Amino acid sequence: MEGIVSFLNSVIWSPALIYLCLGAGLFYSILTRFVQVRLFKEMLRLLFKGKPDNDGISSFQALAVSLAGRVGMGNIAGVAAAIGFGGPGAVFWMWIVAFLGASTAYVESTLGQIYKERDVITGEYRGGPAYYFERALGQKWYGVLFAISSIIACGVFLPGVQANGVINAVAQVAGEGSAVTVMGIDTGSVRLIALGIILVVLGFIIFGGIKRIARFTEYAVPFMALGYIILALLIMFANYSMIPEVFGMIIGDAFTAQAGFGAAIGWGVKRGVYSNEAGQGTGPHAASAAAVDHPAQQGLVQAFSVYVDTLLVCSATAFMILSTKMYNIQGELPDGQFVVQNVAADVEINSPSFTQMAMESVYGTFGDSFIAVAVFFFAFTTILAYYYIAEVNISYLTRFMSRGASKIGLFAVKVIIMVMVAYGALNSSGYIWGLGDVGVGLMAWLNIVGIIIVFFVARPALDILKDYEAQLKAGGGTTAKRFVFDPAKFGIKNATYWEERHQENLKAQAQKDRQNKL
């Protein structure tokens, strides 16, 4: 099985996908005139604007749900793996893919908002790549293909990566290999207890739907991310003399062959896409669930979430590891020697170990334990986001079936994701990360190719950006002047939610005008 997973990875994550991710980000950055820079202030304003309604969640809750998916093992173990296999220069390419990918995140999340619909069973807003491929391209088969791929990726392949990281972090704190470790409990038992806690809490939350997921993530994600960044900054201050050297390693090694130039850019982009998910097609699911006045608003909010994930959280991890020199770099040498070796050779690269060792070097056992707690919250909230994505795509596939068939599908995906969490937790990390990479790559191929085709068929995300900026300049967003969106104005078809909402707004305005005349 591991051989098959390795082969699939070599095919999916060929140089073609690496350059497709970078190329798509550059393509949309130019077309949007670098919206990720120009409207940065508006991104910040929108974070706390808007409130949830009966069917949708707020902009901040949508940000929290999407960040739950973005901020996970990729930020802790993924950054460590990027450095361990690609050298410090891999961090530079993670920054590049985040900066360019923010424009891709804007496009895909705006498309998700445009073509969202109400779920026939729950009444909640649903949307994502499957919906916009069917409605914008008129190719239902492509929407079905993406839905199936995302269910396999988010429901089967990816949850195990997060669970595996949690269990490994707990085992590191417990003291792997000790006969008796924490409170008289041996390491194997600690793993099983941790897994049991994960499954119980996971089951409680995912059976509560998007509202419960949103409520949990809007508190857990910001709290842990902020705490993590603060401790990382303290490490940087403690090693302030190393900061110029760290920057030098990151920039200098990005264009040299310390671990192979291909390794630096390959691992940087691979782990960058895995972490911030820009272009992967996961962000639009949470974006579509938000109640907003204009589709571009969630596009901007989701673009900002890419910055939070990579430029803040991933960078914090990288600076911790590099400034404390708690890492090895695995070279492409036949004898398996390291290009750089600062820690023991048996420290696993595809794990949170480098990050835990960096924390422990400054904070002692508290740092080790804190990373284990951070890993738990980051990974757990990511599993919740994966479940929600799988749920949305099950709903997409069953929305024209009977109510009973839809309920069976939703129940099945809950059971499957819990089984895969257990499976991932109890298997080797290398194999589980390989499965995760297959899932990420599969979704990225389908989504990036799809949104590029959407551009050549229609330009909804770009036209809507111009409309939003025009309304913003005219005073949109104030108490006196709300943002409005009429899809017919841009020749956008099949945007049924917004068509109905626009008609409701026209009726309300007509009634208000009649009352004013009286």
Short mmCIF file of C-alpha atoms in Angstrom, two decimals:
data_model
loop_
_atom_site.label_atom_id
_atom_site.label_comp_id
_atom_site.label_asym_id
_atom_site.label_seq_id
_atom_site.Cartn_x
_atom_site.Cartn_y
_atom_site.Cartn_z
CA MET A 1 0.00 0.00 0.00
CA GLU A 2 2.80 2.44 0.88
CA GLY A 3 4.35 1.81 -2.53
CA ILE A 4 1.06 2.67 -4.26
CA VAL A 5 0.69 5.86 -2.21
CA SER A 6 4.27 6.87 -3.01
CA PHE A 7 3.70 6.27 -6.73
CA LEU A 8 0.48 8.32 -6.73
CA ASN A 9 2.29 11.15 -4.98
CA SER A 10 5.06 11.18 -7.56
CA VAL A 11 2.46 11.44 -10.33
CA ILE A 12 0.11 13.97 -8.71
CA TRP A 13 2.86 16.16 -7.21
CA SER A 14 4.91 16.32 -10.38
CA PRO A 15 6.59 19.65 -11.25
CA ALA A 16 3.48 20.41 -13.33
CA LEU A 17 1.31 20.84 -10.20
CA ILE A 18 4.02 22.85 -8.42
CA TYR A 19 4.15 25.38 -11.25
CA LEU A 20 0.38 25.27 -11.78
CA CYS A 21 -0.15 26.41 -8.17
CA LEU A 22 2.37 29.23 -8.53
CA GLY A 23 1.20 30.11 -12.05
CA ALA A 24 -2.48 30.30 -11.09
CA GLY A 25 -1.65 32.58 -8.16
CA LEU A 26 0.42 34.88 -10.37
CA PHE A 27 -2.27 34.80 -13.09
CA TYR A 28 -5.03 35.94 -10.74
CA SER A 29 -2.76 38.37 -8.89
CA ILE A 30 -2.15 40.22 -12.15
CA LEU A 31 -5.81 40.09 -13.26
CA THR A 32 -7.05 41.41 -9.90
CA ARG A 33 -4.25 43.99 -9.82
CA PHE A 34 -2.91 42.32 -6.68
CA VAL A 35 -6.13 42.53 -4.73
CA GLN A 36 -4.33 40.87 -1.80
CA VAL A 37 -2.33 44.09 -1.36
CA ARG A 38 -4.69 46.82 -2.61
CA LEU A 39 -7.66 45.87 -0.42
CA PHE A 40 -5.76 44.69 2.65
CA LYS A 41 -7.37 47.39 4.82
CA GLU A 42 -10.82 46.35 3.59
CA MET A 43 -10.02 42.73 4.50
CA LEU A 44 -9.41 43.78 8.10
CA ARG A 45 -12.62 45.84 8.20
CA LEU A 46 -14.71 42.95 6.93
CA LEU A 47 -13.47 40.49 9.55
CA PHE A 48 -15.84 41.83 12.17
CA LYS A 49 -18.65 43.08 9.93
CA GLY A 50 -21.84 41.16 9.34
CA LYS A 51 -23.86 38.92 11.58
CA PRO A 52 -25.14 35.36 11.21
CA ASP A 53 -28.73 34.88 10.11
CA ASN A 54 -31.08 31.92 10.51
CA ASP A 55 -29.42 30.04 7.65
CA GLY A 56 -25.86 31.36 7.51
CA ILE A 57 -22.88 32.11 9.72
CA SER A 58 -21.07 35.43 10.18
CA SER A 59 -18.00 36.51 8.19
CA PHE A 60 -15.80 35.96 11.24
CA GLN A 61 -17.27 32.51 11.84
CA ALA A 62 -16.66 31.64 8.18
CA LEU A 63 -13.08 32.86 8.61
CA ALA A 64 -12.73 30.71 11.74
CA VAL A 65 -14.09 27.61 9.97
CA SER A 66 -11.80 28.12 6.98
CA LEU A 67 -8.84 28.82 9.30
CA ALA A 68 -9.74 25.62 11.14
CA GLY A 69 -9.04 23.85 7.85
CA ARG A 70 -5.95 25.90 7.03
CA VAL A 71 -4.31 26.02 10.48
CA GLY A 72 -3.50 22.45 11.37
CA MET A 73 -0.68 19.93 11.22
CA GLY A 74 0.65 21.70 8.13
CA ASN A 75 1.60 24.66 10.34
CA ILE A 76 3.52 22.62 12.90
CA ALA A 77 4.61 19.28 11.46
CA GLY A 78 4.27 20.41 7.83
CA VAL A 79 6.69 23.32 8.23
CA ALA A 80 9.13 21.01 10.02
CA ALA A 81 8.90 18.53 7.13
CA ALA A 82 9.40 21.31 4.56
CA ILE A 83 12.62 22.36 6.34
CA GLY A 84 13.70 18.77 6.98
CA PHE A 85 13.33 17.69 3.34
CA GLY A 86 13.74 20.98 1.47
CA GLY A 87 16.02 23.07 3.68
CA PRO A 88 15.34 26.56 5.10
CA GLY A 89 14.72 27.83 1.56
CA ALA A 90 11.45 25.90 1.50
CA VAL A 91 10.03 28.53 3.89
CA PHE A 92 10.61 31.21 1.23
CA TRP A 93 8.53 29.25 -1.26
CA MET A 94 5.80 28.80 1.35
CA TRP A 95 5.69 32.61 1.60
CA ILE A 96 5.54 32.98 -2.17
CA VAL A 97 2.71 30.46 -2.56
CA ALA A 98 0.81 32.23 0.24
CA PHE A 99 1.23 35.70 -1.26
CA LEU A 100 0.21 34.60 -4.75
CA GLY A 101 -2.33 32.10 -3.43
CA ALA A 102 -4.25 34.84 -1.61
CA SER A 103 -5.56 36.01 -5.00
CA THR A 104 -6.56 32.44 -5.87
CA ALA A 105 -8.36 32.21 -2.52
CA TYR A 106 -10.23 35.41 -3.36
CA VAL A 107 -11.40 34.01 -6.72
CA GLU A 108 -12.50 30.57 -5.51
CA SER A 109 -14.27 31.89 -2.40
CA THR A 110 -16.09 34.60 -4.36
CA LEU A 111 -17.25 31.96 -6.82
CA GLY A 112 -18.46 29.87 -3.88
CA GLN A 113 -20.57 32.80 -2.65
CA ILE A 114 -22.00 33.60 -6.10
CA TYR A 115 -23.29 30.11 -6.79
CA LYS A 116 -24.32 29.01 -3.29
CA GLU A 117 -27.79 27.65 -2.56
CA ARG A 118 -29.96 26.71 0.40
CA ASP A 119 -29.85 23.09 1.49
CA VAL A 120 -33.23 21.43 0.96
CA ILE A 121 -33.08 19.66 4.35
CA THR A 122 -31.34 22.04 6.76
CA GLY A 123 -31.99 25.35 5.00
CA GLU A 124 -28.30 26.25 5.54
CA TYR A 125 -26.24 27.87 2.79
CA ARG A 126 -24.21 25.38 0.77
CA GLY A 127 -21.60 26.02 -1.87
CA GLY A 128 -18.12 25.18 -3.10
CA PRO A 129 -16.30 24.07 -6.25
CA ALA A 130 -18.82 21.34 -7.11
CA TYR A 131 -21.59 23.96 -7.15
CA TYR A 132 -19.74 26.58 -9.15
CA PHE A 133 -18.38 24.09 -11.67
CA GLU A 134 -21.91 22.91 -12.38
CA ARG A 135 -23.47 26.38 -12.46
CA ALA A 136 -20.71 28.52 -13.99
CA LEU A 137 -19.40 25.96 -16.50
CA GLY A 138 -22.64 24.10 -17.06
CA GLN A 139 -20.68 20.88 -16.57
CA LYS A 140 -22.40 18.84 -13.91
CA TRP A 141 -20.06 15.89 -14.46
CA TYR A 142 -17.11 18.05 -13.41
CA GLY A 143 -18.95 19.14 -10.28
CA VAL A 144 -19.72 15.51 -9.44
CA LEU A 145 -16.07 14.56 -10.06
CA PHE A 146 -14.85 17.25 -7.68
CA ALA A 147 -17.47 16.32 -5.05
CA ILE A 148 -16.40 12.67 -5.10
CA SER A 149 -12.72 13.64 -4.96
CA SER A 150 -13.26 16.00 -2.03
CA ILE A 151 -15.25 13.38 -0.09
CA ILE A 152 -12.40 10.90 -0.59
CA ALA A 153 -9.74 13.50 0.26
CA CYS A 154 -11.42 15.21 3.24
CA GLY A 155 -13.42 12.26 4.50
CA VAL A 156 -10.84 9.49 4.03
CA PHE A 157 -7.28 10.65 3.32
CA LEU A 158 -6.76 13.90 5.25
CA PRO A 159 -8.28 13.37 8.73
CA GLY A 160 -5.68 10.72 9.52
CA VAL A 161 -2.82 13.21 9.08
CA GLN A 162 -4.24 15.46 11.77
CA ALA A 163 -5.01 12.60 14.16
CA ASN A 164 -1.56 11.10 13.60
CA GLY A 165 0.08 14.39 14.53
CA VAL A 166 -1.94 14.68 17.73
CA ILE A 167 -1.09 11.16 18.83
CA ASN A 168 2.63 11.62 18.04
CA ALA A 169 2.72 14.91 19.98
CA VAL A 170 1.07 13.24 22.98
CA ALA A 171 3.51 10.32 22.76
CA GLN A 172 6.45 12.77 22.67
CA VAL A 173 5.26 14.40 25.90
CA ALA A 174 4.54 11.01 27.47
CA GLY A 175 8.01 9.74 26.63
CA GLU A 176 7.90 7.21 23.81
CA GLY A 177 9.38 3.91 24.75
CA SER A 178 9.04 4.25 28.52
CA ALA A 179 7.45 1.36 30.34
CA VAL A 180 5.63 3.71 32.71
CA THR A 181 5.30 7.37 31.85
CA VAL A 182 2.52 9.82 32.64
CA MET A 183 0.61 9.23 35.90
CA GLY A 184 1.49 5.57 35.73
CA ILE A 185 0.09 5.12 32.23
CA ASP A 186 2.35 3.59 29.59
CA THR A 187 2.80 5.28 26.21
CA GLY A 188 0.59 2.87 24.29
CA SER A 189 -2.28 3.51 26.70
CA VAL A 190 -1.73 7.27 26.43
CA ARG A 191 -2.17 7.02 22.67
CA LEU A 192 -5.43 5.11 23.05
CA ILE A 193 -6.76 7.49 25.70
CA ALA A 194 -5.93 10.50 23.50
CA LEU A 195 -7.64 8.84 20.54
CA GLY A 196 -10.72 8.10 22.64
CA ILE A 197 -10.99 11.73 23.75
CA ILE A 198 -10.67 12.93 20.14
CA LEU A 199 -13.41 10.60 18.92
CA VAL A 200 -15.86 11.48 21.70
CA VAL A 201 -15.49 15.26 21.28
CA LEU A 202 -15.46 14.97 17.49
CA GLY A 203 -18.69 12.99 17.48
CA PHE A 204 -20.41 15.49 19.77
CA ILE A 205 -19.53 18.45 17.52
CA ILE A 206 -20.02 17.04 14.02
CA PHE A 207 -23.48 15.74 14.88
CA GLY A 208 -24.39 19.36 15.69
CA GLY A 209 -23.89 20.72 12.16
CA ILE A 210 -22.17 23.86 10.84
CA LYS A 211 -23.54 26.14 13.57
CA ARG A 212 -21.91 24.07 16.32
CA ILE A 213 -18.68 23.74 14.31
CA ALA A 214 -18.62 27.51 13.75
CA ARG A 215 -19.23 28.30 17.43
CA PHE A 216 -16.41 25.98 18.53
CA THR A 217 -13.87 27.16 15.95
CA GLU A 218 -14.51 30.90 16.38
CA TYR A 219 -13.20 30.59 19.95
CA ALA A 220 -10.67 27.75 19.72
CA VAL A 221 -8.80 28.83 16.57
CA PRO A 222 -8.03 32.49 17.44
CA PHE A 223 -7.15 31.60 21.05
CA MET A 224 -4.64 28.89 20.16
CA ALA A 225 -3.21 30.71 17.14
CA LEU A 226 -2.59 33.87 19.18
CA GLY A 227 -1.03 31.94 22.07
CA TYR A 228 1.17 30.00 19.66
CA ILE A 229 2.40 33.16 17.90
CA ILE A 230 3.12 34.92 21.22
CA LEU A 231 5.29 32.05 22.48
CA ALA A 232 7.07 31.92 19.11
CA LEU A 233 7.77 35.67 19.31
CA LEU A 234 9.22 35.20 22.80
CA ILE A 235 11.55 32.54 21.39
CA MET A 236 12.58 34.95 18.64
CA PHE A 237 13.29 37.65 21.25
CA ALA A 238 15.29 35.16 23.30
CA ASN A 239 17.33 34.39 20.17
CA TYR A 240 17.16 37.87 18.64
CA SER A 241 20.79 37.70 17.51
CA MET A 242 19.82 34.77 15.26
CA ILE A 243 17.07 36.66 13.38
CA PRO A 244 19.35 38.07 10.62
CA GLU A 245 20.93 34.64 10.19
CA VAL A 246 17.51 32.95 9.95
CA PHE A 247 16.38 35.41 7.26
CA GLY A 248 19.67 34.84 5.48
CA MET A 249 19.19 31.05 5.50
CA ILE A 250 15.62 31.30 4.24
CA ILE A 251 16.37 33.73 1.42
CA GLY A 252 19.79 32.34 0.54
CA ASP A 253 18.80 28.69 0.47
CA ALA A 254 15.70 29.33 -1.64
CA PHE A 255 17.90 29.60 -4.74
CA THR A 256 20.73 27.22 -3.85
CA ALA A 257 20.99 23.45 -3.87
CA GLN A 258 21.52 22.76 -0.17
CA ALA A 259 18.94 20.00 -0.28
CA GLY A 260 18.43 20.43 -3.98
CA PHE A 261 16.72 23.45 -5.55
CA GLY A 262 13.92 21.16 -6.63
CA ALA A 263 13.55 19.98 -3.04
CA ALA A 264 13.27 23.55 -1.69
CA ILE A 265 10.66 24.75 -4.16
CA GLY A 266 8.90 21.39 -4.29
CA TRP A 267 8.53 20.97 -0.54
CA GLY A 268 7.84 24.67 -0.02
CA VAL A 269 4.96 24.74 -2.50
CA LYS A 270 3.70 21.29 -1.48
CA ARG A 271 3.56 22.09 2.22
CA GLY A 272 2.44 25.67 1.47
CA VAL A 273 -0.59 24.46 -0.47
CA TYR A 274 -1.25 21.78 2.14
CA SER A 275 -1.16 24.39 4.91
CA ASN A 276 -2.92 27.47 3.47
CA GLU A 277 -5.10 25.47 1.04
CA ALA A 278 -5.20 28.33 -1.49
CA GLY A 279 -6.40 26.86 -4.77
CA GLN A 280 -7.19 23.52 -3.17
CA GLY A 281 -10.92 24.23 -3.19
CA THR A 282 -11.55 23.77 0.52
CA GLY A 283 -11.94 27.44 1.54
CA PRO A 284 -15.02 28.10 -0.67
CA HIS A 285 -17.10 25.67 1.38
CA ALA A 286 -16.86 27.79 4.55
CA ALA A 287 -17.04 31.01 2.51
CA SER A 288 -20.33 29.91 0.96
CA ALA A 289 -21.91 29.37 4.38
CA ALA A 290 -21.48 33.05 5.36
CA ALA A 291 -24.32 35.57 5.34
CA VAL A 292 -22.92 38.62 3.50
CA ASP A 293 -24.23 41.56 1.46
CA HIS A 294 -21.90 41.03 -1.50
CA PRO A 295 -20.03 37.91 -2.74
CA ALA A 296 -16.68 39.73 -2.94
CA GLN A 297 -16.70 40.23 0.82
CA GLN A 298 -16.04 36.59 1.61
CA GLY A 299 -13.47 36.43 -1.18
CA LEU A 300 -11.51 39.16 0.59
CA VAL A 301 -11.92 37.61 4.03
CA GLN A 302 -10.67 34.25 2.77
CA ALA A 303 -7.71 35.89 1.04
CA PHE A 304 -6.75 37.32 4.44
CA SER A 305 -7.01 33.88 6.05
CA VAL A 306 -4.15 32.69 3.80
CA TYR A 307 -1.94 35.40 5.30
CA VAL A 308 -2.87 34.38 8.84
CA ASP A 309 -2.07 30.75 8.13
CA THR A 310 1.28 31.05 6.36
CA LEU A 311 2.77 34.48 6.98
CA LEU A 312 1.96 34.35 10.71
CA VAL A 313 1.53 30.80 12.03
CA CYS A 314 3.82 28.95 9.60
CA SER A 315 6.47 31.67 9.88
CA ALA A 316 6.30 31.42 13.67
CA THR A 317 7.04 27.70 13.45
CA ALA A 318 9.88 28.21 10.97
CA PHE A 319 11.60 30.87 13.07
CA MET A 320 11.31 28.72 16.19
CA ILE A 321 12.92 25.73 14.51
CA LEU A 322 15.65 27.63 12.65
CA SER A 323 16.61 30.04 15.45
CA THR A 324 17.04 27.20 17.96
CA LYS A 325 18.71 24.93 15.34
CA MET A 326 16.43 22.08 16.26
CA TYR A 327 16.28 20.41 12.85
CA ASN A 328 17.97 18.08 10.42
CA ILE A 329 17.96 18.30 6.63
CA GLN A 330 17.62 15.00 4.80
CA GLY A 331 19.66 15.03 1.60
CA GLU A 332 19.02 13.06 -1.56
CA LEU A 333 22.03 10.86 -0.90
CA PRO A 334 22.02 7.09 -1.46
CA ASP A 335 23.63 6.39 1.91
CA GLY A 336 20.88 8.29 3.73
CA GLN A 337 23.21 10.87 5.32
CA PHE A 338 21.94 14.29 6.36
CA VAL A 339 22.94 17.47 4.59
CA VAL A 340 22.62 19.19 7.98
CA GLN A 341 22.29 17.36 11.30
CA ASN A 342 21.68 19.29 14.51
CA VAL A 343 19.59 16.74 16.42
CA ALA A 344 19.46 12.96 16.75
CA ALA A 345 19.11 11.05 13.48
CA ASP A 346 16.10 9.08 14.71
CA VAL A 347 13.92 12.19 15.20
CA GLU A 348 11.04 11.82 12.76
CA ILE A 349 10.78 14.64 10.22
CA ASN A 350 7.10 14.13 9.32
CA SER A 351 5.97 14.96 12.86
CA PRO A 352 5.79 17.87 15.33
CA SER A 353 9.12 16.77 16.90
CA PHE A 354 11.32 19.62 15.58
CA THR A 355 8.79 22.17 16.79
CA GLN A 356 8.41 20.51 20.17
CA MET A 357 12.19 20.37 20.61
CA ALA A 358 12.47 24.07 19.69
CA MET A 359 9.84 24.98 22.28
CA GLU A 360 11.41 22.70 24.89
CA SER A 361 14.85 24.29 24.37
CA VAL A 362 13.45 27.60 25.64
CA TYR A 363 10.48 26.72 27.85
CA GLY A 364 11.50 23.29 29.10
CA THR A 365 8.78 20.68 29.55
CA PHE A 366 6.12 23.41 29.40
CA GLY A 367 7.07 24.10 25.76
CA ASP A 368 6.84 20.43 24.88
CA SER A 369 3.42 20.15 26.50
CA PHE A 370 2.19 23.41 24.97
CA ILE A 371 2.97 22.16 21.46
CA ALA A 372 1.06 18.97 22.23
CA VAL A 373 -1.95 21.08 23.29
CA ALA A 374 -1.56 23.37 20.25
CA VAL A 375 -1.34 20.38 17.95
CA PHE A 376 -4.49 18.97 19.50
CA PHE A 377 -6.53 22.13 18.95
CA PHE A 378 -5.08 22.93 15.51
CA ALA A 379 -5.49 19.37 14.30
CA PHE A 380 -8.89 18.83 15.90
CA THR A 381 -10.40 21.97 14.38
CA THR A 382 -8.96 20.95 11.01
CA ILE A 383 -10.71 17.59 11.27
CA LEU A 384 -13.95 19.50 11.91
CA ALA A 385 -13.36 21.57 8.78
CA TYR A 386 -12.66 18.42 6.76
CA TYR A 387 -15.88 16.89 8.00
CA TYR A 388 -17.85 19.97 6.99
CA ILE A 389 -16.34 19.91 3.48
CA ALA A 390 -17.23 16.23 3.10
CA GLU A 391 -20.74 16.96 4.40
CA VAL A 392 -21.30 19.77 1.89
CA ASN A 393 -20.27 17.54 -0.99
CA ILE A 394 -22.45 14.68 0.21
CA SER A 395 -25.31 17.19 0.24
CA TYR A 396 -24.39 18.24 -3.29
CA LEU A 397 -24.54 14.66 -4.56
CA THR A 398 -27.80 13.81 -2.75
CA ARG A 399 -29.67 17.13 -2.98
CA PHE A 400 -32.07 15.82 -5.63
CA MET A 401 -32.54 12.46 -3.92
CA SER A 402 -34.99 11.62 -1.19
CA ARG A 403 -34.62 13.11 2.28
CA GLY A 404 -33.85 9.63 3.60
CA ALA A 405 -31.00 9.07 1.13
CA SER A 406 -29.46 12.41 2.09
CA LYS A 407 -29.63 11.62 5.80
CA ILE A 408 -28.04 8.21 5.24
CA GLY A 409 -25.21 9.82 3.26
CA LEU A 410 -24.57 12.42 5.97
CA PHE A 411 -24.58 9.78 8.71
CA ALA A 412 -22.20 7.58 6.70
CA VAL A 413 -19.65 10.36 6.24
CA LYS A 414 -19.68 11.03 10.01
CA VAL A 415 -18.90 7.38 10.72
CA ILE A 416 -16.25 7.18 7.98
CA ILE A 417 -14.36 10.25 9.17
CA MET A 418 -14.26 8.91 12.73
CA VAL A 419 -12.96 5.55 11.49
CA MET A 420 -10.25 7.30 9.44
CA VAL A 421 -9.23 9.41 12.44
CA ALA A 422 -8.64 6.17 14.37
CA TYR A 423 -6.85 4.58 11.39
CA GLY A 424 -4.56 7.58 10.90
CA ALA A 425 -3.76 7.84 14.58
CA LEU A 426 -2.50 4.26 14.77
CA ASN A 427 -0.42 4.08 11.56
CA SER A 428 3.05 5.35 10.62
CA SER A 429 3.26 9.07 9.94
CA GLY A 430 5.10 8.78 6.62
CA TYR A 431 2.36 6.63 5.09
CA ILE A 432 -0.43 8.81 6.51
CA TRP A 433 1.19 12.05 5.27
CA GLY A 434 1.51 10.41 1.86
CA LEU A 435 -2.23 9.74 1.81
CA GLY A 436 -2.88 13.34 2.81
CA ASP A 437 -0.68 14.64 0.01
CA VAL A 438 -2.61 12.54 -2.51
CA GLY A 439 -5.87 14.07 -1.27
CA VAL A 440 -4.56 17.65 -1.40
CA GLY A 441 -3.01 17.19 -4.83
CA LEU A 442 -6.13 15.61 -6.28
CA MET A 443 -8.36 18.49 -5.18
CA ALA A 444 -5.81 21.11 -6.22
CA TRP A 445 -5.56 19.73 -9.77
CA LEU A 446 -9.33 19.70 -10.26
CA ASN A 447 -10.00 23.07 -8.63
CA ILE A 448 -7.19 25.13 -10.17
CA VAL A 449 -7.80 23.81 -13.67
CA GLY A 450 -11.53 24.39 -13.15
CA ILE A 451 -11.30 28.01 -12.00
CA ILE A 452 -8.95 28.86 -14.87
CA ILE A 453 -11.53 27.43 -17.30
CA VAL A 454 -14.22 29.48 -15.53
CA PHE A 455 -12.19 32.61 -16.27
CA PHE A 456 -12.16 31.88 -19.99
CA VAL A 457 -15.89 31.02 -20.00
CA ALA A 458 -16.91 33.99 -17.83
CA ARG A 459 -15.26 36.52 -15.54
CA PRO A 460 -17.65 36.61 -12.55
CA ALA A 461 -15.08 36.97 -9.79
CA LEU A 462 -13.27 39.80 -11.58
CA ASP A 463 -16.42 41.66 -12.64
CA ILE A 464 -17.77 41.45 -9.12
CA LEU A 465 -14.52 42.79 -7.68
CA LYS A 466 -14.85 45.90 -9.87
CA ASP A 467 -18.48 46.27 -8.76
CA TYR A 468 -17.53 45.96 -5.10
CA GLU A 469 -14.75 48.52 -5.40
CA ALA A 470 -17.10 50.94 -7.20
CA GLN A 471 -19.69 50.60 -4.43
CA LEU A 472 -16.98 50.93 -1.79
CA LYS A 473 -15.80 54.19 -3.37
CA ALA A 474 -19.41 55.44 -3.45
CA GLY A 475 -19.78 54.91 0.30
CA GLY A 476 -20.89 51.28 0.38
CA GLY A 477 -20.79 49.57 3.73
CA THR A 478 -22.06 52.57 5.69
CA THR A 479 -25.34 52.74 7.60
CA ALA A 480 -26.83 54.90 4.87
CA LYS A 481 -25.66 52.81 1.92
CA ARG A 482 -25.52 49.01 2.00
CA PHE A 483 -23.78 46.89 -0.59
CA VAL A 484 -26.10 45.31 -3.16
CA PHE A 485 -25.51 42.63 -5.75
CA ASP A 486 -27.52 41.92 -8.89
CA PRO A 487 -26.10 38.96 -10.85
CA ALA A 488 -28.17 39.87 -13.95
CA LYS A 489 -26.20 43.14 -14.20
CA PHE A 490 -23.13 41.09 -15.10
CA GLY A 491 -24.87 38.46 -17.16
CA ILE A 492 -24.32 35.86 -14.45
CA LYS A 493 -26.76 32.98 -14.73
CA ASN A 494 -27.68 30.23 -12.25
CA ALA A 495 -26.86 32.41 -9.20
CA THR A 496 -30.29 31.52 -7.82
CA TYR A 497 -29.72 32.61 -4.22
CA TRP A 498 -28.61 36.11 -5.24
CA GLU A 499 -31.31 36.39 -7.91
CA GLU A 500 -34.00 35.69 -5.30
CA ARG A 501 -32.36 38.01 -2.78
CA HIS A 502 -32.18 40.84 -5.32
CA GLN A 503 -35.88 40.47 -6.11
CA GLU A 504 -36.68 40.55 -2.39
CA ASN A 505 -34.62 43.74 -2.02
CA LEU A 506 -36.46 45.35 -4.95
CA LYS A 507 -39.84 44.51 -3.40
CA ALA A 508 -38.73 45.84 -0.01
CA GLN A 509 -37.48 49.06 -1.60
CA ALA A 510 -40.73 49.49 -3.58
CA GLN A 511 -42.77 49.03 -0.42
CA LYS A 512 -40.57 51.55 1.40
CA ASP A 513 -41.02 54.07 -1.43
CA ARG A 514 -44.82 53.66 -1.28
CA GLN A 515 -44.82 54.25 2.46
CA ASN A 516 -42.69 57.38 2.03
CA LYS A 517 -45.18 58.79 -0.50
CA LEU A 518 -47.99 58.27 1.99
#
